[in-house]
Amino acid sequence: MERVFNFSAGPSMLPVPVLEEAARDMLNYKGSGMSVMEMSHRSKVYEEIIKDAEAALRRLMSIPENYKVLFLQGGASTQFAAVPLNLLSKDGKADYIVSGQFSKKAYEEAQKYGDVQIAASSALDKFSHIPAFTAADLRPDADYVHICYNNTIFGTKYPEIPDTGSIPLVADMSSCIISEPVDVSRFGVIYAGAQKNMAPAGLTIVIVREDLLGKARPETPTMLNWQTMAENDSMYNTPPCYCIYVAKLVYEWILGMGGLEEMKRRNERKASLLYDYLDSQSYYTAPVEAGSRSMMNVTFVTGDKDLDAKFASEAAKAGLVNLKGHRSVGGMRASIYNAMPYEGVEALVAFMKKFAEENPKD
Ligand SMILES: *Cc1c(COP(=O)(O)O)cnc(C)c1O
């Protein structure tokens, strides 16, 4: 089989030049005589890899000096617990904006640790938009506010960074990190699982403002304590070495094309192609409200469950795979992360047109 256009929400496509470079280095990384997978994480050669990975991410995202970058394990879901453990004081409060399934899970996990409330939610509208809120909806003494910046399952994204006043903003950016420039200084904490837009599964990035370190509760498991991880340069224990290496290659790939401005231009061009087509016809419906559309995850339905199923299976036969929507919402979802080429979206739109012609609705 040839390589397919893989629209999976995650793990998802990686850039071909990155896979090729990893393949070239597979057996003998830069004359070390071994694969990156086989190296001690304490070796000089590996130390350089993780340092370069951090430096590349810092450059790519213009991460200010007063932020730590952590390379962790456990996925974004582990951070659902790590966030309150590190930030929520014993008698403290935290406010959550619920805009989809992952932010709901984050909220439910945080509830175990204290006075945690939902400040705004779009659940009643089936998460078809980002809930509107202002600083006035937040408790002024909250330790932090948590948002999910891009909702992978529903295909929504915040049109801009919400204003939370002086309350630290914590954002799950698993499915949109490094897809476009973002002002890191507006956030207290950014975290992301790597398997959507950065690397193979197994790596989680946490970017945390230094003044938010040192507040972890005494019972915080050592492995979830950001300060411990920061003090040990993410090497308290064995980090996900190979994933970090691939992430480094991905960061360098984007830097090589001109950074996040160029990445954004490419992503916008892909998303516009798909949304413009969706807006130009009536066979498919895009359930997300206009101001909340994600550039990374595009959802649509035919309005007929059987046709939706047929669409996904016939698309797969045509080399366009993993277009079935999340099991909780149905329909279709095209995840068009950084690594998806423009040609993949062109092929998808051509297939959608053909499918609509060949399968008229009565
Ligand atoms: C995929 C995803 C998660 C879950 O990530 P894991 O790494 O599987 O724990 C959480 N939040 C968002 C926004 C995601 O897209």
PDB file of C-alpha atoms and ligand atoms in Angstrom, residues 9-10 74-80 101-103 105 148-153 172-176 191-196 201-204 297 333 337, ligand 1:
ATOM      1  CA  ALA A   9      -7.251  13.063  15.276  1.00  0.00           C
ATOM      2  CA  GLY A  10      -4.282  11.478  17.010  1.00  0.00           C
ATOM      3  CA  GLY A  74       1.392  10.537  30.868  1.00  0.00           C
ATOM      4  CA  GLY A  75      -0.430  12.370  28.095  1.00  0.00           C
ATOM      5  CA  ALA A  76      -2.565  15.464  28.419  1.00  0.00           C
ATOM      6  CA  SER A  77      -4.947  13.465  30.617  1.00  0.00           C
ATOM      7  CA  THR A  78      -2.358  13.186  33.381  1.00  0.00           C
ATOM      8  CA  GLN A  79      -2.139  16.979  33.387  1.00  0.00           C
ATOM      9  CA  PHE A  80      -5.872  17.088  34.198  1.00  0.00           C
ATOM     10  CA  GLN A 101     -15.254  16.445  26.224  1.00  0.00           C
ATOM     11  CA  PHE A 102     -11.635  17.025  27.220  1.00  0.00           C
ATOM     12  CA  SER A 103     -12.347  20.192  29.195  1.00  0.00           C
ATOM     13  CA  LYS A 105     -12.790  15.557  31.866  1.00  0.00           C
ATOM     14  CA  CYS A 148      -9.241  23.786  26.245  1.00  0.00           C
ATOM     15  CA  TYR A 149      -8.029  26.053  23.434  1.00  0.00           C
ATOM     16  CA  ASN A 150      -8.936  23.751  20.544  1.00  0.00           C
ATOM     17  CA  ASN A 151     -11.648  21.128  20.967  1.00  0.00           C
ATOM     18  CA  THR A 152     -10.453  18.132  19.013  1.00  0.00           C
ATOM     19  CA  ILE A 153     -13.724  16.202  19.072  1.00  0.00           C
ATOM     20  CA  ASP A 172      -4.879  22.477  27.089  1.00  0.00           C
ATOM     21  CA  MET A 173      -3.435  23.022  23.601  1.00  0.00           C
ATOM     22  CA  SER A 174      -3.012  19.375  22.653  1.00  0.00           C
ATOM     23  CA  SER A 175      -4.595  19.701  19.232  1.00  0.00           C
ATOM     24  CA  CYS A 176      -3.474  23.173  18.168  1.00  0.00           C
ATOM     25  CA  TYR A 191       0.152  21.873  28.136  1.00  0.00           C
ATOM     26  CA  ALA A 192      -0.224  19.480  25.229  1.00  0.00           C
ATOM     27  CA  GLY A 193      -0.011  15.816  24.419  1.00  0.00           C
ATOM     28  CA  ALA A 194       2.440  15.465  21.533  1.00  0.00           C
ATOM     29  CA  GLN A 195       0.611  12.923  19.386  1.00  0.00           C
ATOM     30  CA  LYS A 196      -1.600  15.428  17.567  1.00  0.00           C
ATOM     31  CA  ALA A 201       2.386   9.396  21.490  1.00  0.00           C
ATOM     32  CA  GLY A 202       4.165   9.292  24.827  1.00  0.00           C
ATOM     33  CA  LEU A 203       5.375  12.865  25.229  1.00  0.00           C
ATOM     34  CA  THR A 204       3.553  15.714  26.951  1.00  0.00           C
ATOM     35  CA  ASN A 297     -10.244  19.567  13.249  1.00  0.00           C
ATOM     36  CA  ARG A 333     -14.040  14.719  11.210  1.00  0.00           C
ATOM     37  CA  TYR A 337      -2.769  19.119  11.449  1.00  0.00           C
TER      38      TYR A 337
HETATM   39  C1  LIG B   1      -6.143  14.105  22.643  1.00  0.00           C
HETATM   40  C2  LIG B   1      -6.465  15.148  23.636  1.00  0.00           C
HETATM   41  C3  LIG B   1      -6.376  14.918  25.022  1.00  0.00           C
HETATM   42  C4  LIG B   1      -6.005  13.582  25.589  1.00  0.00           C
HETATM   43  O1  LIG B   1      -4.669  13.383  25.361  1.00  0.00           O
HETATM   44  P1  LIG B   1      -3.893  12.099  25.939  1.00  0.00           P
HETATM   45  O2  LIG B   1      -2.503  12.428  25.576  1.00  0.00           O
HETATM   46  O3  LIG B   1      -4.464  10.917  25.238  1.00  0.00           O
HETATM   47  O4  LIG B   1      -4.142  12.045  27.398  1.00  0.00           O
HETATM   48  C5  LIG B   1      -6.657  15.968  25.866  1.00  0.00           C
HETATM   49  N1  LIG B   1      -6.995  17.169  25.405  1.00  0.00           N
HETATM   50  C6  LIG B   1      -7.103  17.424  24.083  1.00  0.00           C
HETATM   51  C7  LIG B   1      -7.490  18.774  23.620  1.00  0.00           C
HETATM   52  C8  LIG B   1      -6.831  16.424  23.162  1.00  0.00           C
HETATM   53  O5  LIG B   1      -6.941  16.672  21.847  1.00  0.00           O
END
